Amino acid sequence: MLRKKYKKAEELSGSQLAIAFRRFRKNKAGLLGLILSTGVILMALLADVLAPYDPATYFLIHYPGYVPSYQPPGVKEGAQLFDYTNYVFNPSFEFPLSEWSNDWQIINLNTSGIPSGIEHGSHAARGSSQGGELTQDITAYKDLFFIELSFEAYVVGEPATLSVIFTNEDGKEDQIDLTLSENRWNSVVLALQDDYGLSVRKEKQESIKMSLRVNTGSDVIVDNFNLKAGEYFKNVHYMGTNYKSEDLFSRLVHGARVSLLVSFGAIFISLFIGLPLGLVAGYYRGKVDEIVMRITDVFLTLPFYFVMILVIVVIQNTRWVDNLLIEMGLSTQVILIAVMIGLGIFGWMGITRLVRATIFQIRESDYVEAARCIGASNRRIMIVHIFPNVLAPLIVVVTLGLSANILVEAGLAFLGFTTEDLSSWGRELSNGFDYATVAWWSVFFPAILIIIAVMSFNLLGDGLRDAFDPRLR
Amino acid sequence: MTTVEKSISEDDIKISSEDDDILVDVRDLTTYFYTEFGIVKAVEGVSFHIKKGEFFGLVGESGCGKTVTALSCLNLVRFPGMIEGGQVFFKGKDVLKLKDKDIRKIRGAEISMIFQDPLSSLNPVFTVGEQIAEVISLHEDVKKDVAKERAIKLMEEVGIPLAQERVDDYPHQFSGGMRQRVMISRALSCNPTLLIADEPTTALDVTIQAQILEIIRGLQKKFGMSVLLITHNLGIIAENCQRVGVMYGGHIVETAAVKTIYKDPRHPYTQALMAAIPRLDLSIDKLQTLPGSVPDLIDPPTGCRFHPRCSYATSKCAEVVPPLKIWTSDHEVACHHHEEINASKD
């Protein structure tokens, strides 16, 4: 009972961390920072789930040809496809001629009736069919929407009827009959959409079999065969596309991975270097401190961006690093790793200084003296007694360092120091920069994401600092 | 009164270090601090001894080297401080010559220390139970829960209520007096033979002061340990100690049994201190104070460090450092002229 009353009266119960956490909960800006930065981290972790599209997919506009182009934020639906202007082009639906000729020859190889001198082009695929079939499966990832078929056919002897048949998985058929003139090349172009001619599509089949069937007894030679198929789509580009027609949202979501990975990795490298140096310098003072602080000063005087670029170039061109990365299967990410290492190597000074200064304060405190009095060794005092007290300011400086690293990573990516095959915020920003006047979204969204990420980590860091040490407010 | 004047000879040293009765024997301890502004001669030629089970007081004004003396006894003086010379015999071994590993076994187990400010001497990130148990597990090979059980018992022993539950609380959840109790239980956790209490009550209010001192006294009797009590409060000395050393400007100027020093202070500084105690039994209009100020220890006065403030000072005082000489069997004084000064009394 007494204990209960006592508990109630004691608002500030629990460890230092628990008190700081309670104080932090009252700090609205800090909470916002926590929520936003958690969001950014989650975005990076769940990039595969969050991003609606693969970041490397091109969403090209069809007709005339496939033109990469920036598209504004919004929904691109199948209805717009009707006039051929928008079209999802997926390379997997393009069947090269050589493959076709092979199939064709395997199925129906009968050249006996073909008159000589009618070969047509170097890729001529020949075949004849007497009631025979040429078939090909067309498989769609989503809803098959669009099929474009073109070929040339030569009929030997009398006129023939050639049927193009699409069969869905249930066996339902769509047949298009073509009457071909004899003894000459007939050019055939078929463009089929689900509202026109391609009724099998209505069943929402994922796979359709296409066959060519010659009804009469004539020999038919088919050449220059081309088939293209598209998917029905309803694309939502929340942030539009970049100039390459890649979905900006997906790319930025995946880019968060790069940005956070680099900044977290760099902070860990910085901690790895800076923390022990700060601990040792602060605890032993004297000559050790002098040496460490002079090294720190030297690093601080170096012009950051120039040296960073130098380090990146050196790492990029170091053979053993290259070999190591190839072994690890990371050879394409060499620049990212170089940026990470560079940021880590030039980002530890703040940590060292802070840890040293904090320890200067703590080592003079009576509880360190008391720890000495009970016979604790130097190492024990440093690790058990001093280090937990350094933790609070360390968390703050690491959080603030994260935001700084995000910014520098973006800056270097903007200058071109980023990987080719991964999207990153800085690169999207620099890509969009050239199109800023016509495609505002290509600059706006990367920039706003960088701002949010940096701001959220800063707010979080400030909030934590206030929570741990309200005197600094 | 017969005067047996002799300086401490080599023979005495031998005898005293082999004397079974003596627990700590500090000889000619000298500790300097090398600061930017010069060498601070904080402690110079300090000698005293503490007997087994004795309550020894070290009294002096702020900055006279009491705490540095205590820290030197544990070889705990840190950069920029250096122990320049002297010996500290503890159970016959010179603590200052021990290896770091060996002296760590003494710290906390044989000699433990409590400090002035009980809040800052407890680590804010650990519970008090963890901090008491740490001492036990550092010196004895016991399991964690055993150490914790012992921590609870120790807390009960120093009078912390609800020890069983409060063992998991953090230092900031305790009041000043309770924190000092925690510090005491921490210091006593390995049954030390010497407890150094460095102004243990300065940061506490008067009622708590009395309680804390009572606890220390009680535990001293119970465990038979010696106590080195550092304070600037003569009242505390009178109440608790058996013997007392008076320090001034890094020197010990007088050591004697408590009764003796109150009845018959021989050094002019001790006399001035006694005169400055407000007394109820005498009607004095103005409290007597000591003219001048504490000596600058970077550039201390030559000879006797008290001479610039001493009304009896002669040219000899400014030139020769007075050695601590045995006056009576349990009374040592470091003054060239104490016999003349006290001639009227004697």
Coordinates of N, CA, C and O in Angstrom, one line a residue, chain B residues 130-273:
Chain B
E130 N 22.4 -2.6 -8.2 CA 23.5 -3.0 -9.1 C 24.8 -2.5 -8.6 O 25.9 -3.1 -8.7
Q131 N 24.8 -1.2 -8.1 CA 26.0 -0.6 -7.7 C 26.6 -1.2 -6.5 O 27.8 -1.2 -6.3
I132 N 25.7 -1.6 -5.6 CA 26.3 -2.3 -4.4 C 26.8 -3.6 -4.7 O 27.9 -4.1 -4.3
A133 N 26.0 -4.3 -5.5 CA 26.4 -5.7 -5.9 C 27.7 -5.7 -6.8 O 28.4 -6.7 -6.7
E134 N 27.9 -4.6 -7.5 CA 29.1 -4.5 -8.3 C 30.4 -4.7 -7.4 O 31.3 -5.4 -7.8
V135 N 30.4 -4.0 -6.3 CA 31.6 -4.1 -5.4 C 31.8 -5.6 -5.0 O 32.9 -6.1 -5.0
I136 N 30.7 -6.2 -4.6 CA 30.8 -7.6 -4.1 C 31.3 -8.5 -5.2 O 32.2 -9.3 -5.0
S137 N 30.7 -8.3 -6.4 CA 31.1 -9.2 -7.5 C 32.5 -8.9 -8.0 O 33.2 -9.7 -8.7
L138 N 33.0 -7.7 -7.8 CA 34.3 -7.3 -8.2 C 35.4 -8.0 -7.4 O 36.4 -8.4 -7.8
H139 N 35.0 -8.2 -6.1 CA 36.1 -8.7 -5.2 C 35.8 -10.1 -4.8 O 36.7 -10.8 -4.3
E140 N 34.6 -10.6 -4.9 CA 34.3 -12.0 -4.5 C 33.7 -12.7 -5.6 O 33.0 -12.1 -6.5
D141 N 34.0 -14.0 -5.7 CA 33.4 -14.8 -6.8 C 32.0 -15.3 -6.4 O 31.9 -16.4 -6.0
V142 N 31.1 -14.4 -6.5 CA 29.7 -14.8 -6.2 C 28.8 -14.6 -7.3 O 29.0 -13.8 -8.3
K143 N 27.7 -15.3 -7.3 CA 26.7 -15.2 -8.4 C 25.9 -13.9 -8.2 O 25.9 -13.3 -7.1
K144 N 25.3 -13.5 -9.3 CA 24.6 -12.2 -9.3 C 23.5 -12.1 -8.3 O 23.4 -11.1 -7.6
D145 N 22.7 -13.1 -8.2 CA 21.5 -13.0 -7.2 C 22.0 -13.1 -5.8 O 21.4 -12.4 -4.9
V146 N 23.1 -13.8 -5.5 CA 23.7 -13.8 -4.2 C 24.2 -12.4 -3.8 O 23.9 -11.9 -2.7
A147 N 24.9 -11.7 -4.8 CA 25.4 -10.4 -4.6 C 24.2 -9.4 -4.3 O 24.3 -8.6 -3.5
K148 N 23.1 -9.7 -5.0 CA 21.9 -8.8 -4.9 C 21.3 -9.0 -3.5 O 21.0 -8.0 -2.8
E149 N 21.3 -10.3 -3.1 CA 20.7 -10.5 -1.7 C 21.5 -9.8 -0.7 O 21.0 -9.2 0.3
R150 N 22.9 -9.9 -0.9 CA 23.7 -9.3 0.1 C 23.6 -7.7 0.1 O 23.6 -7.1 1.1
A151 N 23.3 -7.2 -1.1 CA 23.1 -5.8 -1.3 C 21.9 -5.4 -0.5 O 21.9 -4.3 0.2
I152 N 20.8 -6.2 -0.6 CA 19.6 -5.9 0.2 C 19.9 -5.9 1.7 O 19.5 -5.0 2.4
K153 N 20.6 -6.9 2.1 CA 21.0 -7.0 3.6 C 21.7 -5.8 4.0 O 21.5 -5.2 5.1
L154 N 22.7 -5.4 3.2 CA 23.5 -4.2 3.5 C 22.7 -2.9 3.6 O 22.8 -2.1 4.5
M155 N 21.7 -2.8 2.7 CA 20.8 -1.7 2.7 C 20.0 -1.6 3.9 O 19.7 -0.6 4.5
E156 N 19.5 -2.8 4.4 CA 18.8 -2.9 5.6 C 19.7 -2.5 6.8 O 19.2 -1.8 7.7
E157 N 20.9 -2.9 6.7 CA 21.8 -2.6 7.8 C 22.1 -1.1 8.0 O 22.2 -0.7 9.1
V158 N 22.1 -0.4 6.9 CA 22.3 1.1 7.1 C 21.0 1.8 7.2 O 20.9 3.0 7.2
G159 N 19.9 1.1 7.4 CA 18.6 1.7 7.7 C 17.9 2.3 6.5 O 17.2 3.3 6.7
I160 N 17.9 1.6 5.4 CA 17.1 2.0 4.3 C 15.8 1.3 4.4 O 15.8 0.0 4.2
P161 N 14.7 1.9 4.5 CA 13.4 1.2 4.6 C 13.0 0.6 3.3 O 13.4 1.1 2.2
L162 N 12.3 -0.5 3.3 CA 11.8 -1.2 2.1 C 12.9 -1.6 1.2 O 12.8 -1.5 0.0
A163 N 14.0 -2.0 1.8 CA 15.2 -2.3 1.0 C 14.9 -3.3 -0.1 O 15.4 -3.2 -1.2
Q164 N 14.1 -4.3 0.2 CA 13.8 -5.3 -0.7 C 13.3 -4.8 -2.0 O 13.6 -5.2 -3.1
E165 N 12.5 -3.7 -1.9 CA 11.8 -3.1 -3.1 C 12.7 -2.0 -3.7 O 12.8 -1.8 -4.9
R166 N 13.4 -1.2 -2.8 CA 14.1 -0.1 -3.3 C 15.4 -0.5 -3.9 O 16.1 0.4 -4.5
V167 N 15.8 -1.7 -3.8 CA 17.1 -2.2 -4.4 C 17.1 -1.9 -5.9 O 18.1 -1.7 -6.5
D168 N 15.9 -1.9 -6.5 CA 15.9 -1.7 -8.0 C 15.6 -0.3 -8.4 O 15.4 0.0 -9.6
D169 N 15.7 0.6 -7.5 CA 15.5 2.0 -7.8 C 16.8 2.7 -8.2 O 17.9 2.2 -7.9
Y170 N 16.6 3.8 -8.9 CA 17.8 4.6 -9.4 C 18.2 5.6 -8.3 O 17.3 6.1 -7.6
P171 N 19.5 6.0 -8.3 CA 19.9 7.0 -7.3 C 19.1 8.2 -7.2 O 18.8 8.7 -6.1
H172 N 18.6 8.8 -8.4 CA 17.8 10.0 -8.3 C 16.5 9.8 -7.6 O 15.8 10.8 -7.3
Q173 N 16.1 8.6 -7.3 CA 14.8 8.4 -6.6 C 15.0 8.4 -5.1 O 14.0 8.1 -4.4
F174 N 16.2 8.6 -4.7 CA 16.5 8.6 -3.2 C 16.8 10.0 -2.7 O 17.2 10.8 -3.5
S175 N 16.5 10.2 -1.5 CA 16.8 11.5 -0.9 C 18.3 11.5 -0.5 O 19.0 10.5 -0.6
G176 N 18.8 12.7 -0.2 CA 20.2 12.8 0.1 C 20.8 11.9 1.1 O 21.8 11.2 1.0
G177 N 20.0 11.8 2.2 CA 20.5 11.0 3.3 C 20.5 9.5 2.9 O 21.4 8.8 3.3
M178 N 19.4 9.1 2.2 CA 19.3 7.7 1.7 C 20.4 7.4 0.8 O 21.0 6.3 0.8
R179 N 20.8 8.4 -0.1 CA 21.9 8.1 -1.0 C 23.2 7.9 -0.2 O 23.9 7.0 -0.6
Q180 N 23.4 8.7 0.8 CA 24.6 8.5 1.6 C 24.6 7.2 2.3 O 25.6 6.5 2.4
R181 N 23.4 6.7 2.7 CA 23.3 5.4 3.3 C 23.7 4.3 2.2 O 24.4 3.3 2.5
V182 N 23.2 4.6 1.0 CA 23.6 3.6 -0.1 C 25.1 3.6 -0.3 O 25.7 2.5 -0.4
M183 N 25.7 4.8 -0.3 CA 27.1 4.9 -0.4 C 27.8 4.1 0.7 O 28.8 3.4 0.5
I184 N 27.3 4.3 1.9 CA 27.9 3.6 3.0 C 27.8 2.1 2.9 O 28.8 1.3 3.0
S185 N 26.6 1.6 2.5 CA 26.4 0.2 2.3 C 27.3 -0.3 1.2 O 27.8 -1.4 1.3
R186 N 27.5 0.5 0.2 CA 28.4 0.1 -0.9 C 29.9 0.0 -0.4 O 30.6 -0.9 -0.7
A187 N 30.2 1.0 0.5 CA 31.6 1.0 1.0 C 31.8 -0.2 1.9 O 32.9 -0.7 2.0
L188 N 30.8 -0.6 2.6 CA 30.9 -1.7 3.6 C 30.7 -3.1 3.0 O 30.9 -4.1 3.8
S189 N 30.4 -3.2 1.8 CA 29.9 -4.4 1.2 C 31.0 -5.6 1.3 O 30.6 -6.7 1.3
C190 N 32.3 -5.2 1.4 CA 33.3 -6.3 1.5 C 34.0 -6.3 2.8 O 35.1 -6.8 2.9
N191 N 33.3 -5.7 3.9 CA 33.9 -5.7 5.2 C 35.3 -5.1 5.2 O 36.3 -5.8 5.5
P192 N 35.4 -3.8 4.8 CA 36.8 -3.3 4.8 C 37.4 -3.1 6.2 O 36.6 -3.0 7.2
T193 N 38.7 -3.0 6.2 CA 39.3 -2.8 7.5 C 39.5 -1.3 7.7 O 39.7 -0.8 8.9
L194 N 39.5 -0.5 6.6 CA 39.6 1.0 6.8 C 38.5 1.6 5.9 O 38.3 1.3 4.7
L195 N 37.8 2.5 6.5 CA 36.8 3.3 5.8 C 37.2 4.7 5.8 O 37.4 5.3 6.8
I196 N 37.4 5.3 4.6 CA 37.7 6.7 4.5 C 36.5 7.4 4.2 O 35.8 7.2 3.1
A197 N 36.1 8.3 5.1 CA 34.9 9.1 4.9 C 35.2 10.5 4.6 O 35.7 11.2 5.5
D198 N 35.1 10.9 3.3 CA 35.6 12.2 2.9 C 34.4 13.2 3.0 O 33.6 13.3 2.1
E199 N 34.3 13.9 4.1 CA 33.2 14.9 4.4 C 31.9 14.2 4.1 O 31.1 14.7 3.3
P200 N 31.6 13.2 4.8 CA 30.4 12.4 4.4 C 29.1 13.1 4.7 O 28.0 12.8 4.2
T201 N 29.1 14.2 5.5 CA 27.9 14.8 5.9 C 27.8 16.3 5.4 O 26.8 16.9 5.7
T202 N 28.8 16.7 4.7 CA 28.7 18.1 4.3 C 27.5 18.5 3.5 O 27.0 19.6 3.6
A203 N 27.1 17.6 2.6 CA 26.0 17.9 1.7 C 24.6 17.6 2.3 O 23.6 17.8 1.6
L204 N 24.6 17.2 3.6 CA 23.4 16.8 4.2 C 22.9 17.8 5.3 O 23.8 18.5 5.8
D205 N 21.7 17.8 5.6 CA 21.2 18.7 6.6 C 21.5 18.1 8.0 O 21.9 16.9 8.1
V206 N 21.4 18.9 9.0 CA 22.0 18.6 10.3 C 21.4 17.3 10.9 O 22.2 16.5 11.4
T207 N 20.1 17.1 10.8 CA 19.5 15.9 11.4 C 20.0 14.7 10.7 O 20.3 13.6 11.4
I208 N 20.1 14.8 9.4 CA 20.6 13.6 8.6 C 22.1 13.4 8.9 O 22.5 12.2 9.1
Q209 N 22.8 14.5 9.1 CA 24.2 14.3 9.5 C 24.4 13.4 10.7 O 25.2 12.5 10.7
A210 N 23.6 13.8 11.7 CA 23.7 13.0 12.9 C 23.4 11.5 12.7 O 24.1 10.6 13.2
Q211 N 22.3 11.3 11.9 CA 22.0 9.9 11.6 C 23.1 9.1 10.9 O 23.4 8.0 11.2
I212 N 23.6 9.8 9.9 CA 24.7 9.2 9.1 C 25.9 8.8 9.9 O 26.4 7.7 9.9
L213 N 26.3 9.8 10.8 CA 27.5 9.6 11.6 C 27.2 8.5 12.6 O 28.1 7.7 12.9
E214 N 25.9 8.4 13.1 CA 25.6 7.3 14.0 C 25.7 6.0 13.3 O 26.2 5.0 13.9
I215 N 25.3 5.9 12.1 CA 25.4 4.7 11.3 C 26.8 4.3 11.2 O 27.2 3.1 11.5
I216 N 27.7 5.3 10.8 CA 29.1 5.0 10.6 C 29.7 4.5 11.9 O 30.4 3.5 12.0
R217 N 29.4 5.2 13.0 CA 29.9 4.8 14.3 C 29.5 3.4 14.7 O 30.3 2.6 15.2
G218 N 28.2 3.2 14.5 CA 27.6 1.9 14.9 C 28.3 0.7 14.1 O 28.7 -0.3 14.7
L219 N 28.5 1.0 12.8 CA 29.1 -0.1 12.0 C 30.5 -0.3 12.3 O 31.1 -1.4 12.3
Q220 N 31.2 0.9 12.7 CA 32.6 0.8 13.0 C 32.8 -0.1 14.3 O 33.6 -1.0 14.3
K221 N 31.8 0.0 15.2 CA 31.9 -0.8 16.4 C 31.6 -2.2 16.1 O 32.2 -3.2 16.6
K222 N 30.6 -2.4 15.2 CA 30.2 -3.8 14.9 C 31.2 -4.5 14.2 O 31.5 -5.7 14.5
F223 N 31.9 -3.9 13.2 CA 32.8 -4.6 12.4 C 34.3 -4.4 12.8 O 35.2 -5.0 12.3
G224 N 34.5 -3.5 13.8 CA 35.8 -3.2 14.3 C 36.8 -2.7 13.2 O 38.0 -2.9 13.3
M225 N 36.2 -1.9 12.3 CA 37.1 -1.3 11.3 C 37.6 0.0 11.8 O 37.1 0.6 12.7
S226 N 38.7 0.5 11.1 CA 39.2 1.8 11.4 C 38.5 2.8 10.4 O 38.0 2.5 9.3
V227 N 38.3 4.1 10.9 CA 37.7 5.1 10.1 C 38.6 6.3 10.0 O 39.2 6.7 11.0
L228 N 38.8 6.8 8.7 CA 39.5 8.0 8.6 C 38.4 9.0 8.2 O 37.9 9.0 7.1
L229 N 38.1 9.9 9.1 CA 37.0 10.8 8.8 C 37.6 12.2 8.5 O 38.4 12.8 9.2
I230 N 37.3 12.7 7.3 CA 37.8 14.0 6.8 C 36.7 15.0 7.0 O 35.5 14.7 6.5
T231 N 36.9 16.1 7.6 CA 35.9 17.0 7.8 C 36.5 18.4 8.1 O 37.7 18.5 8.4
H232 N 35.7 19.4 8.0 CA 36.2 20.7 8.5 C 35.3 21.2 9.7 O 35.4 22.3 10.1
N233 N 34.5 20.2 10.2 CA 33.6 20.5 11.3 C 34.2 19.9 12.6 O 34.3 18.7 12.8
L234 N 34.7 20.8 13.4 CA 35.3 20.4 14.7 C 34.3 19.7 15.6 O 34.7 18.8 16.4
G235 N 33.1 20.0 15.4 CA 32.0 19.4 16.3 C 31.9 17.9 16.0 O 31.9 17.1 16.9
I236 N 32.0 17.6 14.7 CA 31.9 16.2 14.3 C 33.1 15.4 14.8 O 33.0 14.3 15.3
I237 N 34.3 16.1 14.7 CA 35.5 15.5 15.2 C 35.3 15.1 16.7 O 35.6 14.0 17.2
A238 N 34.9 16.2 17.5 CA 34.8 16.0 18.9 C 33.8 14.9 19.3 O 34.1 14.1 20.2
E239 N 32.8 14.8 18.5 CA 31.7 13.8 18.8 C 32.2 12.4 18.5 O 31.8 11.4 19.1
N240 N 32.9 12.2 17.4 CA 33.2 10.8 16.9 C 34.6 10.3 17.0 O 34.7 9.1 17.2
C241 N 35.6 11.2 16.9 CA 36.9 10.6 16.7 C 37.6 10.4 18.0 O 37.3 10.9 19.1
Q242 N 38.6 9.5 17.9 CA 39.5 9.2 19.1 C 40.7 10.0 18.9 O 41.2 10.6 19.9
R243 N 41.3 10.1 17.7 CA 42.4 10.9 17.5 C 42.1 11.8 16.3 O 41.3 11.5 15.5
V244 N 42.9 12.9 16.2 CA 42.7 13.8 15.2 C 44.0 14.4 14.6 O 45.0 14.6 15.4
G245 N 44.0 14.7 13.3 CA 45.1 15.4 12.7 C 44.6 16.7 12.2 O 43.6 16.8 11.6
V246 N 45.4 17.8 12.4 CA 45.0 19.1 11.9 C 45.9 19.4 10.7 O 47.1 19.3 10.8
M247 N 45.3 19.8 9.6 CA 46.1 20.1 8.4 C 46.0 21.6 8.1 O 44.9 22.2 8.3
Y248 N 47.1 22.1 7.6 CA 47.0 23.5 7.2 C 48.0 23.6 6.0 O 49.2 23.2 6.0
G249 N 47.5 24.1 4.9 CA 48.3 24.3 3.7 C 49.1 23.1 3.2 O 50.3 23.3 2.8
G250 N 48.6 21.9 3.3 CA 49.3 20.8 2.8 C 50.2 20.1 3.8 O 50.9 19.2 3.5
H251 N 50.3 20.7 5.0 CA 51.1 20.1 6.1 C 50.2 19.7 7.2 O 49.1 20.3 7.4
I252 N 50.6 18.6 7.9 CA 49.9 18.3 9.1 C 50.6 19.1 10.2 O 51.9 19.1 10.4
V253 N 49.9 19.9 10.9 CA 50.5 20.7 11.9 C 50.4 20.2 13.3 O 51.2 20.5 14.2
E254 N 49.4 19.3 13.6 CA 49.3 18.7 14.9 C 48.5 17.5 14.8 O 47.5 17.4 14.1
T255 N 48.9 16.4 15.6 CA 48.0 15.3 15.7 C 48.0 15.0 17.2 O 49.0 15.0 17.9
A256 N 46.8 14.6 17.7 CA 46.7 14.3 19.1 C 45.4 13.6 19.3 O 44.5 13.5 18.4
A257 N 45.2 13.0 20.5 CA 43.9 12.5 20.9 C 42.9 13.6 21.0 O 43.3 14.8 21.2
V258 N 41.7 13.3 20.7 CA 40.7 14.4 20.6 C 40.6 15.2 21.9 O 40.6 16.4 21.8
K259 N 40.6 14.5 23.0 CA 40.5 15.2 24.3 C 41.6 16.2 24.4 O 41.5 17.3 24.8
T260 N 42.8 15.7 24.1 CA 44.0 16.5 24.3 C 43.9 17.8 23.4 O 44.3 18.9 23.8
I261 N 43.5 17.6 22.2 CA 43.6 18.7 21.3 C 42.6 19.8 21.7 O 42.8 21.0 21.4
Y262 N 41.5 19.4 22.3 CA 40.5 20.4 22.7 C 41.0 21.0 24.0 O 40.7 22.2 24.2
K263 N 41.6 20.3 24.8 CA 42.1 20.8 26.1 C 43.4 21.6 25.9 O 43.5 22.7 26.5
D264 N 44.3 21.0 25.1 CA 45.6 21.6 25.1 C 46.1 21.7 23.6 O 47.0 21.0 23.2
P265 N 45.5 22.6 22.8 CA 46.0 22.8 21.5 C 47.3 23.5 21.5 O 47.4 24.5 22.2
R266 N 48.3 23.0 20.8 CA 49.6 23.6 21.0 C 50.1 24.4 19.8 O 50.8 25.3 19.9
H267 N 49.6 24.0 18.6 CA 50.0 24.8 17.4 C 49.1 26.1 17.3 O 47.9 26.0 17.6
P268 N 49.7 27.2 17.0 CA 49.0 28.4 16.9 C 47.7 28.3 16.0 O 46.7 28.9 16.3
Y269 N 47.8 27.5 14.9 CA 46.7 27.4 14.0 C 45.6 26.6 14.7 O 44.4 27.0 14.7
T270 N 45.9 25.5 15.4 CA 44.9 24.8 16.1 C 44.3 25.7 17.2 O 43.0 25.6 17.4
Q271 N 45.1 26.4 17.8 CA 44.6 27.3 18.8 C 43.6 28.3 18.2 O 42.5 28.6 18.8
A272 N 44.0 28.8 17.1 CA 43.1 29.8 16.4 C 41.8 29.1 16.0 O 40.7 29.7 16.1
L273 N 41.9 27.9 15.5 CA 40.7 27.1 15.2 C 39.7 27.0 16.4 O 38.5 27.2 16.3

